CSV table of C-alpha atoms in Angstrom, one decimal:
chain,number,residue,atom,x,y,z
A,1,MET,CA,88.0,104.5,104.9
A,2,TRP,CA,90.1,105.7,102.0
A,3,PHE,CA,93.6,106.6,103.1
A,4,ARG,CA,95.6,108.9,100.7
A,5,LEU,CA,98.5,111.0,101.9
A,6,ASP,CA,97.2,110.8,105.5
A,7,LEU,CA,98.7,107.5,106.3
A,8,ARG,CA,98.2,107.9,110.1
A,9,LEU,CA,95.7,106.9,112.7
A,10,ALA,CA,96.2,109.8,115.1
A,11,ASP,CA,94.1,113.0,114.5
A,12,ASN,CA,92.6,111.5,111.4
A,13,SER,CA,89.1,113.3,110.9
A,14,ALA,CA,87.7,110.8,108.3
A,15,LEU,CA,88.8,107.8,110.4
A,16,ASN,CA,87.3,109.1,113.5
A,17,ALA,CA,84.0,109.8,111.7
A,18,ALA,CA,84.0,106.3,110.2
A,19,ILE,CA,84.6,104.8,113.7
A,20,GLU,CA,81.8,106.9,115.2
A,21,THR,CA,79.2,106.0,112.5
A,22,CYS,CA,79.9,102.6,111.1
A,23,SER,CA,79.6,99.1,112.5
A,24,SER,CA,82.7,98.0,110.7
A,25,ILE,CA,85.5,99.7,108.7
A,26,ILE,CA,87.7,98.6,105.7
A,27,PRO,CA,90.8,100.7,105.5
A,28,VAL,CA,92.0,101.0,102.0
A,29,PHE,CA,94.8,102.6,100.0
A,30,ILE,CA,94.6,102.8,96.3
A,31,TRP,CA,97.8,103.2,94.2
A,32,ASP,CA,97.3,105.1,91.0
A,33,PRO,CA,100.2,107.4,90.4
A,34,GLU,CA,98.8,108.5,87.0
A,35,GLU,CA,95.9,110.3,88.7
A,36,GLU,CA,98.5,112.5,90.4
A,37,ALA,CA,99.6,114.1,87.1
A,38,PRO,CA,101.3,116.4,86.6
A,39,TRP,CA,103.0,115.7,89.9
A,40,VAL,CA,103.4,111.9,89.7
A,41,PRO,CA,105.2,110.6,92.8
A,42,GLY,CA,109.1,110.2,92.3
A,43,ALA,CA,111.3,107.5,93.4
A,44,ALA,CA,111.8,108.9,97.0
A,45,SER,CA,108.1,109.5,97.4
A,46,ARG,CA,107.3,105.9,96.3
A,47,TRP,CA,110.0,104.7,98.8
A,48,TRP,CA,108.3,106.8,101.5
A,49,PHE,CA,104.9,105.3,100.6
A,50,HIS,CA,106.2,101.7,100.9
A,51,GLN,CA,107.5,102.2,104.4
A,52,SER,CA,104.5,104.3,105.5
A,53,LEU,CA,102.0,101.7,104.2
A,54,LEU,CA,103.8,98.9,106.1
A,55,ASP,CA,103.8,101.1,109.3
A,56,LEU,CA,100.0,101.9,108.8
A,57,ASP,CA,99.2,98.2,108.4
A,58,ARG,CA,101.2,97.3,111.5
A,59,ALA,CA,99.3,100.0,113.5
A,60,LEU,CA,96.0,98.8,112.2
A,61,ASN,CA,96.9,95.2,113.1
A,62,LYS,CA,97.5,96.3,116.7
A,63,ARG,CA,93.8,97.5,116.7
A,64,GLY,CA,92.2,94.5,115.2
A,65,SER,CA,92.2,95.7,111.7
A,66,LYS,CA,94.4,95.7,108.4
A,67,LEU,CA,95.1,97.8,105.5
A,68,LEU,CA,93.7,96.7,102.1
A,69,LEU,CA,95.6,97.7,99.0
A,70,ARG,CA,94.3,98.2,95.5
A,71,ARG,CA,95.5,99.6,92.2
A,72,GLY,CA,93.5,102.3,90.4
A,73,PRO,CA,91.7,103.8,88.6
A,74,THR,CA,90.4,105.0,91.9
A,75,GLU,CA,86.8,105.2,90.7
A,76,LYS,CA,86.7,101.5,89.8
A,77,ALA,CA,88.7,100.5,92.8
A,78,LEU,CA,86.2,102.1,95.2
A,79,PHE,CA,83.1,100.8,93.2
A,80,ASP,CA,84.6,97.3,93.3
A,81,LEU,CA,85.4,97.3,96.9
A,82,ALA,CA,82.0,98.6,97.9
A,83,ALA,CA,80.4,96.0,95.8
A,84,GLU,CA,82.5,93.2,97.3
A,85,SER,CA,82.1,94.3,100.9
A,86,GLY,CA,78.6,95.7,100.9
A,87,ALA,CA,79.9,99.0,102.1
A,88,ARG,CA,77.4,101.8,102.0
A,89,SER,CA,79.6,104.8,103.1
A,90,ILE,CA,83.1,106.1,102.0
A,91,PHE,CA,85.1,108.4,104.1
A,92,TRP,CA,88.3,110.3,103.2
A,93,ASN,CA,90.3,113.4,104.1
A,94,ARG,CA,90.5,116.3,101.6
A,95,ARG,CA,93.4,117.1,99.4
A,96,TYR,CA,94.0,120.6,97.9
A,97,GLU,CA,95.8,120.2,94.6
A,98,PRO,CA,93.5,121.7,91.9
A,99,ALA,CA,93.6,118.5,89.8
A,100,ILE,CA,92.8,116.4,92.9
A,101,ILE,CA,89.8,118.7,93.9
A,102,ALA,CA,88.3,118.3,90.5
A,103,ARG,CA,88.8,114.4,90.5
A,104,ASP,CA,87.3,114.2,94.1
A,105,ARG,CA,84.4,116.3,93.2
A,106,ASN,CA,83.6,114.2,90.2
A,107,LEU,CA,84.2,111.0,92.3
A,108,LYS,CA,81.7,112.1,95.0
A,109,THR,CA,79.0,112.6,92.3
A,110,LEU,CA,79.6,109.2,90.7
A,111,LEU,CA,79.7,107.4,94.1
A,112,ARG,CA,76.6,109.1,95.3
A,113,GLN,CA,74.8,108.2,92.0
A,114,ARG,CA,75.6,104.5,92.8
A,115,GLY,CA,73.8,105.0,96.1
A,116,LEU,CA,76.9,105.3,98.3
A,117,ALA,CA,77.1,108.0,101.2
A,118,VAL,CA,80.3,110.0,100.7
A,119,GLU,CA,81.9,112.2,103.3
A,120,SER,CA,85.1,114.1,103.1
A,121,PHE,CA,86.9,116.0,106.0
A,122,SER,CA,89.5,118.5,106.7
A,123,GLY,CA,92.3,116.3,108.0
A,124,ASN,CA,95.6,118.1,107.0
A,125,LEU,CA,95.2,121.8,107.6
A,126,LEU,CA,94.3,124.0,110.4
A,127,PHE,CA,92.2,126.1,108.1
A,128,GLU,CA,91.0,125.1,104.7
A,129,PRO,CA,91.9,127.5,101.9
A,130,TRP,CA,88.3,128.7,101.3
A,131,THR,CA,87.7,129.6,105.0
A,132,ILE,CA,90.3,132.4,105.2
A,133,GLN,CA,89.8,135.2,102.7
A,134,ASN,CA,90.3,139.0,102.5
A,135,THR,CA,87.6,141.5,102.7
A,136,ALA,CA,87.0,141.1,98.9
A,137,GLY,CA,86.2,137.4,99.5
A,138,LYS,CA,89.4,136.3,97.7
A,139,PRO,CA,92.5,134.4,98.9
A,140,PHE,CA,95.2,136.4,100.6
A,141,ARG,CA,98.4,137.1,98.5
A,142,VAL,CA,100.5,138.4,101.4
A,143,PHE,CA,101.4,136.0,104.2
A,144,THR,CA,101.3,138.7,107.1
A,145,ALA,CA,97.8,139.6,106.3
A,146,PHE,CA,96.7,136.0,106.0
A,147,TRP,CA,98.4,135.2,109.3
A,148,LYS,CA,96.5,138.0,111.0
A,149,ALA,CA,93.2,136.8,109.7
A,150,CYS,CA,94.0,133.3,110.9
A,151,LEU,CA,94.6,134.7,114.5
A,152,THR,CA,91.0,136.1,114.5
A,153,GLU,CA,89.5,132.7,113.9
A,154,PRO,CA,88.5,130.3,116.7
A,155,ALA,CA,91.3,128.0,117.7
A,156,PRO,CA,91.2,124.6,115.9
A,157,LEU,CA,90.0,121.6,117.8
A,158,ALA,CA,92.5,119.7,119.8
A,159,ALA,CA,94.1,116.8,118.0
A,160,LYS,CA,92.4,113.4,118.7
A,161,PRO,CA,94.4,110.5,119.8
A,162,VAL,CA,94.9,107.2,118.1
A,163,PRO,CA,91.7,105.1,118.3
A,164,GLY,CA,91.7,102.0,120.4
A,165,ARG,CA,90.0,99.1,118.6
A,166,ILE,CA,88.9,99.4,114.9
A,167,GLN,CA,85.9,97.1,114.2
A,168,SER,CA,86.7,94.7,111.3
A,169,PRO,CA,84.2,93.3,108.8
A,170,ALA,CA,83.1,89.7,109.1
A,171,LYS,CA,84.8,88.9,105.8
A,172,TRP,CA,87.7,90.8,104.3
A,173,PRO,CA,87.9,91.5,100.5
A,174,ALA,CA,91.0,90.5,98.7
A,175,SER,CA,94.1,92.7,98.9
A,176,LEU,CA,97.4,93.2,97.1
A,177,ALA,CA,100.6,93.1,99.2
A,178,VAL,CA,102.7,96.3,99.6
A,179,SER,CA,105.4,94.6,97.5
A,180,ASP,CA,102.9,94.2,94.6
A,181,LEU,CA,102.9,97.9,94.2
A,182,GLY,CA,106.4,98.2,93.0
A,183,LEU,CA,107.3,101.1,95.2
A,184,GLU,CA,110.8,100.3,96.2
A,185,PRO,CA,113.8,100.9,93.9
A,186,GLU,CA,115.3,97.9,92.2
A,187,VAL,CA,118.7,99.3,93.0
A,188,ASP,CA,118.8,100.1,96.7
A,189,TRP,CA,119.9,103.7,96.9
A,190,ALA,CA,117.7,104.3,100.0
A,191,ILE,CA,120.1,102.7,102.5
A,192,GLY,CA,120.8,106.1,104.2
A,193,MET,CA,117.1,106.8,104.3
A,194,HIS,CA,116.4,103.6,106.1
A,195,ARG,CA,118.6,104.6,108.9
A,196,HIS,CA,116.7,107.9,109.3
A,197,TYR,CA,113.2,106.7,108.7
A,198,ALA,CA,111.1,107.1,111.9
A,199,LYS,CA,109.5,104.0,112.9
């Protein structure tokens, strides 16, 4: 289960699918900010990632699992992890930035060529961009018209709760520590953010 910006257990479509179909799950987060170009995460985003990864790992620990951390490139990190663990399937929630869509499409092709089953899910939006279109089959340019079209669609499924136990593999592959990713600032300007960060 490849976590990206969806660092949560509740209402996580990819995680729920992995739990339903796999005998054990390896949750992983891959840090490769260069792949986010031209919107590489800034200092505040990196600080948020650090806190959120710690929180996600704690939440997984409570359910008998843990979060593995790897550095990119993503393609190599996923190939290596599948080889080390014997994983046969990879699950993730879709993102919608044009560069990430192109990267993910290519990644799916390469992973499938290596014999891995790959499934991606809608895990961040009520309606995916290509599902709500105008009568010409194109994206809306005016919000009011878009909103009216959304109201004619079936209601989205209810949010799924946090899963109970998450089945772990018999042997865990190696992992970096959150501190190894170098996400926190060297000079702690985030003291005020710590006070307001929701735990």
